[in-house]
PDB file of C-alpha atoms in Angstrom:
ATOM      1  CA  UNK A1422      -7.293   7.280 -30.081  1.00  0.00           C
ATOM      2  CA  UNK A1423      -8.193   3.895 -28.691  1.00  0.00           C
ATOM      3  CA  UNK A1424     -11.221   1.774 -29.302  1.00  0.00           C
ATOM      4  CA  UNK A1425     -12.320  -1.032 -27.002  1.00  0.00           C
ATOM      5  CA  UNK A1426     -12.961  -4.282 -28.776  1.00  0.00           C
ATOM      6  CA  UNK A1427     -16.457  -5.594 -28.374  1.00  0.00           C
ATOM      7  CA  UNK A1428     -15.888  -9.184 -27.428  1.00  0.00           C
ATOM      8  CA  UNK A1429     -18.329 -12.011 -27.961  1.00  0.00           C
ATOM      9  CA  UNK A1430     -16.260 -14.771 -26.421  1.00  0.00           C
ATOM     10  CA  UNK A1431     -17.072 -18.362 -25.586  1.00  0.00           C
ATOM     11  CA  UNK A1432     -16.822 -18.816 -21.847  1.00  0.00           C
ATOM     12  CA  UNK A1433     -17.110 -21.491 -19.265  1.00  0.00           C
ATOM     13  CA  UNK A1434     -18.523 -20.454 -15.935  1.00  0.00           C
ATOM     14  CA  UNK A1435     -15.910 -18.218 -14.380  1.00  0.00           C
ATOM     15  CA  UNK A1436     -17.650 -18.850 -11.057  1.00  0.00           C
ATOM     16  CA  UNK A1437     -16.867 -22.566 -11.183  1.00  0.00           C
ATOM     17  CA  UNK A1438     -15.694 -23.294  -7.621  1.00  0.00           C
ATOM     18  CA  UNK A1439     -13.706 -26.333  -8.772  1.00  0.00           C
ATOM     19  CA  UNK A1440     -11.648 -24.293 -11.229  1.00  0.00           C
ATOM     20  CA  UNK A1441      -7.962 -23.945 -10.430  1.00  0.00           C
ATOM     21  CA  UNK A1442      -7.516 -20.953 -12.732  1.00  0.00           C
ATOM     22  CA  UNK A1443      -9.707 -18.279 -14.226  1.00  0.00           C
ATOM     23  CA  UNK A1444      -7.934 -17.162 -17.364  1.00  0.00           C
ATOM     24  CA  UNK A1445      -8.129 -15.177 -20.556  1.00  0.00           C
ATOM     25  CA  UNK A1446      -6.891 -17.374 -23.411  1.00  0.00           C
ATOM     26  CA  UNK A1447      -5.178 -15.406 -26.192  1.00  0.00           C
ATOM     27  CA  UNK A1448      -3.165 -16.139 -29.303  1.00  0.00           C
ATOM     28  CA  UNK A1449       0.270 -14.654 -29.876  1.00  0.00           C
ATOM     29  CA  UNK A1450       2.293 -15.684 -32.890  1.00  0.00           C
ATOM     30  CA  UNK A1451      -0.299 -18.344 -33.648  1.00  0.00           C
ATOM     31  CA  UNK A1452       0.132 -20.041 -30.243  1.00  0.00           C
ATOM     32  CA  UNK A1453      -2.247 -20.191 -27.288  1.00  0.00           C
ATOM     33  CA  UNK A1454      -1.363 -18.573 -23.971  1.00  0.00           C
ATOM     34  CA  UNK A1455      -3.419 -18.152 -20.812  1.00  0.00           C
ATOM     35  CA  UNK A1456      -3.253 -15.072 -18.593  1.00  0.00           C
ATOM     36  CA  UNK A1457      -4.782 -15.004 -15.103  1.00  0.00           C
ATOM     37  CA  UNK A1458      -7.856 -12.758 -15.106  1.00  0.00           C
ATOM     38  CA  UNK A1459      -6.494 -11.062 -11.966  1.00  0.00           C
ATOM     39  CA  UNK A1460      -3.688  -9.623 -14.114  1.00  0.00           C
ATOM     40  CA  UNK A1461      -5.877  -8.577 -17.054  1.00  0.00           C
ATOM     41  CA  UNK A1462      -7.281  -5.066 -17.108  1.00  0.00           C
ATOM     42  CA  UNK A1463      -8.826  -4.976 -20.590  1.00  0.00           C
ATOM     43  CA  UNK A1464      -8.460  -5.762 -24.273  1.00  0.00           C
ATOM     44  CA  UNK A1465      -7.933  -2.743 -26.523  1.00  0.00           C
ATOM     45  CA  UNK A1466      -7.468  -2.057 -30.212  1.00  0.00           C
ATOM     46  CA  UNK A1467      -4.907   0.732 -30.444  1.00  0.00           C
ATOM     47  CA  UNK A1468      -5.350   2.642 -33.682  1.00  0.00           C
ATOM     48  CA  UNK A1469      -3.037   5.560 -32.958  1.00  0.00           C
ATOM     49  CA  UNK A1470       0.206   5.128 -31.114  1.00  0.00           C
ATOM     50  CA  UNK A1471       3.334   7.171 -30.692  1.00  0.00           C
ATOM     51  CA  UNK A1472       6.737   5.623 -31.409  1.00  0.00           C
ATOM     52  CA  UNK A1473       9.302   6.087 -28.646  1.00  0.00           C
ATOM     53  CA  UNK A1474      12.776   7.122 -29.879  1.00  0.00           C
ATOM     54  CA  UNK A1475      15.658   5.040 -28.481  1.00  0.00           C
ATOM     55  CA  UNK A1476      13.228   2.500 -26.995  1.00  0.00           C
ATOM     56  CA  UNK A1477      14.096  -1.197 -27.034  1.00  0.00           C
ATOM     57  CA  UNK A1478      12.834  -3.039 -30.132  1.00  0.00           C
ATOM     58  CA  UNK A1479      10.006  -4.758 -28.238  1.00  0.00           C
ATOM     59  CA  UNK A1480       8.402  -1.393 -27.364  1.00  0.00           C
ATOM     60  CA  UNK A1481       5.969  -0.798 -30.213  1.00  0.00           C
ATOM     61  CA  UNK A1482       5.061   2.633 -28.859  1.00  0.00           C
ATOM     62  CA  UNK A1483       2.874   4.368 -26.318  1.00  0.00           C
ATOM     63  CA  UNK A1484      -0.775   5.373 -26.429  1.00  0.00           C
ATOM     64  CA  UNK A1485      -3.278   7.346 -24.431  1.00  0.00           C
ATOM     65  CA  UNK A1486      -5.726   5.054 -22.677  1.00  0.00           C
ATOM     66  CA  UNK A1487      -8.350   7.304 -21.075  1.00  0.00           C
ATOM     67  CA  UNK A1488      -5.772   9.862 -19.956  1.00  0.00           C
ATOM     68  CA  UNK A1489      -3.091   7.363 -18.954  1.00  0.00           C
ATOM     69  CA  UNK A1490       0.009   6.715 -21.057  1.00  0.00           C
ATOM     70  CA  UNK A1491       0.452   2.983 -21.562  1.00  0.00           C
ATOM     71  CA  UNK A1492       3.449   1.251 -23.130  1.00  0.00           C
ATOM     72  CA  UNK A1493       2.546  -1.142 -25.945  1.00  0.00           C
ATOM     73  CA  UNK A1494       5.018  -4.017 -25.969  1.00  0.00           C
ATOM     74  CA  UNK A1495       5.484  -7.013 -28.222  1.00  0.00           C
ATOM     75  CA  UNK A1496       6.767  -9.991 -26.209  1.00  0.00           C
ATOM     76  CA  UNK A1497       7.077 -12.303 -29.220  1.00  0.00           C
ATOM     77  CA  UNK A1498      10.892 -12.298 -29.297  1.00  0.00           C
ATOM     78  CA  UNK A1499      11.056 -12.883 -25.534  1.00  0.00           C
ATOM     79  CA  UNK A1500       8.667 -15.813 -25.935  1.00  0.00           C
ATOM     80  CA  UNK A1501      10.752 -17.194 -28.799  1.00  0.00           C
ATOM     81  CA  UNK A1502       8.097 -16.466 -31.424  1.00  0.00           C
ATOM     82  CA  UNK A1503       8.562 -14.940 -34.888  1.00  0.00           C
ATOM     83  CA  UNK A1504       8.125 -11.174 -35.217  1.00  0.00           C
ATOM     84  CA  UNK A1505       4.676  -9.844 -35.977  1.00  0.00           C
ATOM     85  CA  UNK A1506       3.680  -7.730 -38.930  1.00  0.00           C
ATOM     86  CA  UNK A1507       4.257  -4.009 -38.465  1.00  0.00           C
ATOM     87  CA  UNK A1508       1.234  -1.758 -38.713  1.00  0.00           C
ATOM     88  CA  UNK A1509      -0.596   1.159 -37.155  1.00  0.00           C
ATOM     89  CA  UNK A1510      -3.320  -0.935 -35.499  1.00  0.00           C
ATOM     90  CA  UNK A1511      -2.438  -3.203 -32.599  1.00  0.00           C
ATOM     91  CA  UNK A1512      -4.749  -5.452 -30.608  1.00  0.00           C
ATOM     92  CA  UNK A1513      -3.396  -5.663 -27.092  1.00  0.00           C
ATOM     93  CA  UNK A1514      -4.292  -6.967 -23.683  1.00  0.00           C
ATOM     94  CA  UNK A1515      -3.535  -4.520 -20.876  1.00  0.00           C
ATOM     95  CA  UNK A1516      -1.992  -6.406 -17.964  1.00  0.00           C
ATOM     96  CA  UNK A1517      -0.670  -5.423 -14.568  1.00  0.00           C
ATOM     97  CA  UNK A1518       1.510  -7.427 -12.191  1.00  0.00           C
ATOM     98  CA  UNK A1519       4.479  -6.901  -9.896  1.00  0.00           C
ATOM     99  CA  UNK A1520       3.864  -3.141  -9.872  1.00  0.00           C
ATOM    100  CA  UNK A1521       4.170  -2.912 -13.673  1.00  0.00           C
ATOM    101  CA  UNK A1522       1.549  -2.324 -16.341  1.00  0.00           C
ATOM    102  CA  UNK A1523       1.740  -2.648 -20.122  1.00  0.00           C
ATOM    103  CA  UNK A1524      -0.329  -3.512 -23.159  1.00  0.00           C
ATOM    104  CA  UNK A1525       0.926  -6.810 -24.608  1.00  0.00           C
ATOM    105  CA  UNK A1526       0.390  -7.130 -28.359  1.00  0.00           C
ATOM    106  CA  UNK A1527      -1.757 -10.185 -29.160  1.00  0.00           C
ATOM    107  CA  UNK A1528      -3.226 -11.723 -32.298  1.00  0.00           C
ATOM    108  CA  UNK A1529      -6.618 -12.230 -30.689  1.00  0.00           C
ATOM    109  CA  UNK A1530      -8.655 -13.315 -27.705  1.00  0.00           C
ATOM    110  CA  UNK A1531      -9.945 -16.878 -27.802  1.00  0.00           C
ATOM    111  CA  UNK A1532     -12.027 -17.066 -24.627  1.00  0.00           C
ATOM    112  CA  UNK A1533     -12.483 -16.438 -20.946  1.00  0.00           C
ATOM    113  CA  UNK A1534     -12.372 -19.748 -19.122  1.00  0.00           C
ATOM    114  CA  UNK A1535     -12.257 -21.468 -15.781  1.00  0.00           C
ATOM    115  CA  UNK A1536      -9.841 -24.355 -16.179  1.00  0.00           C
ATOM    116  CA  UNK A1537      -8.898 -27.324 -14.012  1.00  0.00           C
ATOM    117  CA  UNK A1538      -5.637 -28.223 -12.336  1.00  0.00           C
ATOM    118  CA  UNK A1539      -2.497 -26.218 -12.963  1.00  0.00           C
ATOM    119  CA  UNK A1540       0.359 -28.488 -13.984  1.00  0.00           C
ATOM    120  CA  UNK A1541       3.830 -27.424 -12.824  1.00  0.00           C
ATOM    121  CA  UNK A1542       6.129 -25.504 -15.152  1.00  0.00           C
ATOM    122  CA  UNK A1543       9.328 -27.498 -14.987  1.00  0.00           C
ATOM    123  CA  UNK A1544      11.952 -26.130 -17.400  1.00  0.00           C
ATOM    124  CA  UNK A1545      13.721 -29.505 -17.269  1.00  0.00           C
ATOM    125  CA  UNK A1546      10.623 -31.193 -18.756  1.00  0.00           C
ATOM    126  CA  UNK A1547      11.286 -29.457 -22.075  1.00  0.00           C
ATOM    127  CA  UNK A1548       7.842 -27.862 -22.355  1.00  0.00           C
ATOM    128  CA  UNK A1549       7.735 -24.831 -24.608  1.00  0.00           C
ATOM    129  CA  UNK A1550       7.634 -21.447 -22.807  1.00  0.00           C
ATOM    130  CA  UNK A1551       8.392 -23.007 -19.399  1.00  0.00           C
ATOM    131  CA  UNK A1552      10.668 -20.069 -18.552  1.00  0.00           C
ATOM    132  CA  UNK A1553       7.680 -17.691 -18.640  1.00  0.00           C
ATOM    133  CA  UNK A1554       4.964 -20.054 -17.385  1.00  0.00           C
ATOM    134  CA  UNK A1555       3.562 -20.201 -13.886  1.00  0.00           C
ATOM    135  CA  UNK A1556       2.244 -23.588 -14.951  1.00  0.00           C
ATOM    136  CA  UNK A1557       0.289 -25.288 -17.709  1.00  0.00           C
ATOM    137  CA  UNK A1558      -3.417 -25.776 -18.173  1.00  0.00           C
ATOM    138  CA  UNK A1559      -5.039 -28.613 -20.085  1.00  0.00           C
ATOM    139  CA  UNK A1560      -7.407 -27.281 -22.745  1.00  0.00           C
ATOM    140  CA  UNK A1561      -8.824 -29.496 -25.510  1.00  0.00           C
ATOM    141  CA  UNK A1562      -6.065 -32.102 -24.990  1.00  0.00           C
ATOM    142  CA  UNK A1563      -3.376 -29.424 -25.309  1.00  0.00           C
ATOM    143  CA  UNK A1564      -1.139 -27.926 -22.677  1.00  0.00           C
ATOM    144  CA  UNK A1565      -1.493 -24.150 -22.646  1.00  0.00           C
ATOM    145  CA  UNK A1566       1.147 -22.109 -20.797  1.00  0.00           C
ATOM    146  CA  UNK A1567      -0.276 -19.985 -17.990  1.00  0.00           C
ATOM    147  CA  UNK A1568       1.993 -16.956 -18.293  1.00  0.00           C
ATOM    148  CA  UNK A1569       3.596 -15.511 -15.186  1.00  0.00           C
ATOM    149  CA  UNK A1570       2.737 -11.925 -16.116  1.00  0.00           C
ATOM    150  CA  UNK A1571       4.955 -10.378 -13.426  1.00  0.00           C
ATOM    151  CA  UNK A1572       7.972 -12.411 -14.515  1.00  0.00           C
ATOM    152  CA  UNK A1573       7.422 -11.565 -18.187  1.00  0.00           C
ATOM    153  CA  UNK A1574       6.970  -7.829 -17.517  1.00  0.00           C
ATOM    154  CA  UNK A1575      10.044  -7.735 -15.259  1.00  0.00           C
ATOM    155  CA  UNK A1576      12.121  -9.509 -17.909  1.00  0.00           C
ATOM    156  CA  UNK A1577      11.033  -7.015 -20.548  1.00  0.00           C
ATOM    157  CA  UNK A1578      11.705  -4.142 -18.170  1.00  0.00           C
ATOM    158  CA  UNK A1579      15.221  -5.366 -17.336  1.00  0.00           C
ATOM    159  CA  UNK A1580      16.062  -5.630 -21.051  1.00  0.00           C
ATOM    160  CA  UNK A1581      14.645  -2.132 -21.539  1.00  0.00           C
ATOM    161  CA  UNK A1582      16.612  -0.719 -18.612  1.00  0.00           C
ATOM    162  CA  UNK A1583      19.909  -1.983 -19.971  1.00  0.00           C
ATOM    163  CA  UNK A1584      19.123  -0.616 -23.445  1.00  0.00           C
ATOM    164  CA  UNK A1585      17.798   2.686 -22.053  1.00  0.00           C
ATOM    165  CA  UNK A1586      20.889   3.211 -19.893  1.00  0.00           C
ATOM    166  CA  UNK A1587      23.009   3.233 -23.038  1.00  0.00           C
ATOM    167  CA  UNK A1588      20.881   6.064 -24.458  1.00  0.00           C
ATOM    168  CA  UNK A1589      21.366   8.342 -21.457  1.00  0.00           C
ATOM    169  CA  UNK A1590      18.696  10.261 -19.537  1.00  0.00           C
ATOM    170  CA  UNK A1591      15.036  10.136 -20.428  1.00  0.00           C
ATOM    171  CA  UNK A1592      14.003  13.641 -19.444  1.00  0.00           C
ATOM    172  CA  UNK A1593      10.891  12.476 -17.604  1.00  0.00           C
ATOM    173  CA  UNK A1594       9.148  14.797 -15.229  1.00  0.00           C
ATOM    174  CA  UNK A1595       8.997  13.617 -11.597  1.00  0.00           C
ATOM    175  CA  UNK A1596       5.859  11.619 -10.919  1.00  0.00           C
ATOM    176  CA  UNK A1597       5.337  10.533 -14.539  1.00  0.00           C
ATOM    177  CA  UNK A1598       5.861   7.059 -15.912  1.00  0.00           C
ATOM    178  CA  UNK A1599       8.551   6.804 -18.560  1.00  0.00           C
ATOM    179  CA  UNK A1600       7.488   4.137 -21.058  1.00  0.00           C
ATOM    180  CA  UNK A1601      11.107   3.529 -22.062  1.00  0.00           C
ATOM    181  CA  UNK A1602      11.898   2.569 -18.463  1.00  0.00           C
ATOM    182  CA  UNK A1603       9.491  -0.264 -19.018  1.00  0.00           C
TER     183      UNK A1603
END
């Protein structure tokens, strides 16, 4: 069973024509990340989830979201963050990009914002999370990585594919999504 979080978030005008990015700012592992609102479907509190045998370690499980099976993934290790606490309840942000969809485990939602200029993500500059950032946004004198959701989901999927191929066939029916293939 899933329950939508009721969010009372601080926002800036998302209709601000001068804004370079309209984002959902979340915390993961105690750090701020921004996700483009175009990639965000919803924020959900998953209370019941099903573990997936032989799934990669980042796959927390799967859950029914209004009749659709969604993979719940924890990207902390990919982002270089410490592991989260295990539990049965997971707050997640459902994202879709590059033909993939998943619920990314988050600590919480900070705000919906329209932010100014996007600074380039140059891995050579030594900025944290540059590998997964489409750029950086300035928020309260801090640089917040604007995650490239498609790149992150594809990276998780490629790790999952190599792990899943070791385990053999998945037994999925044609036309169904196999969460382990994520």
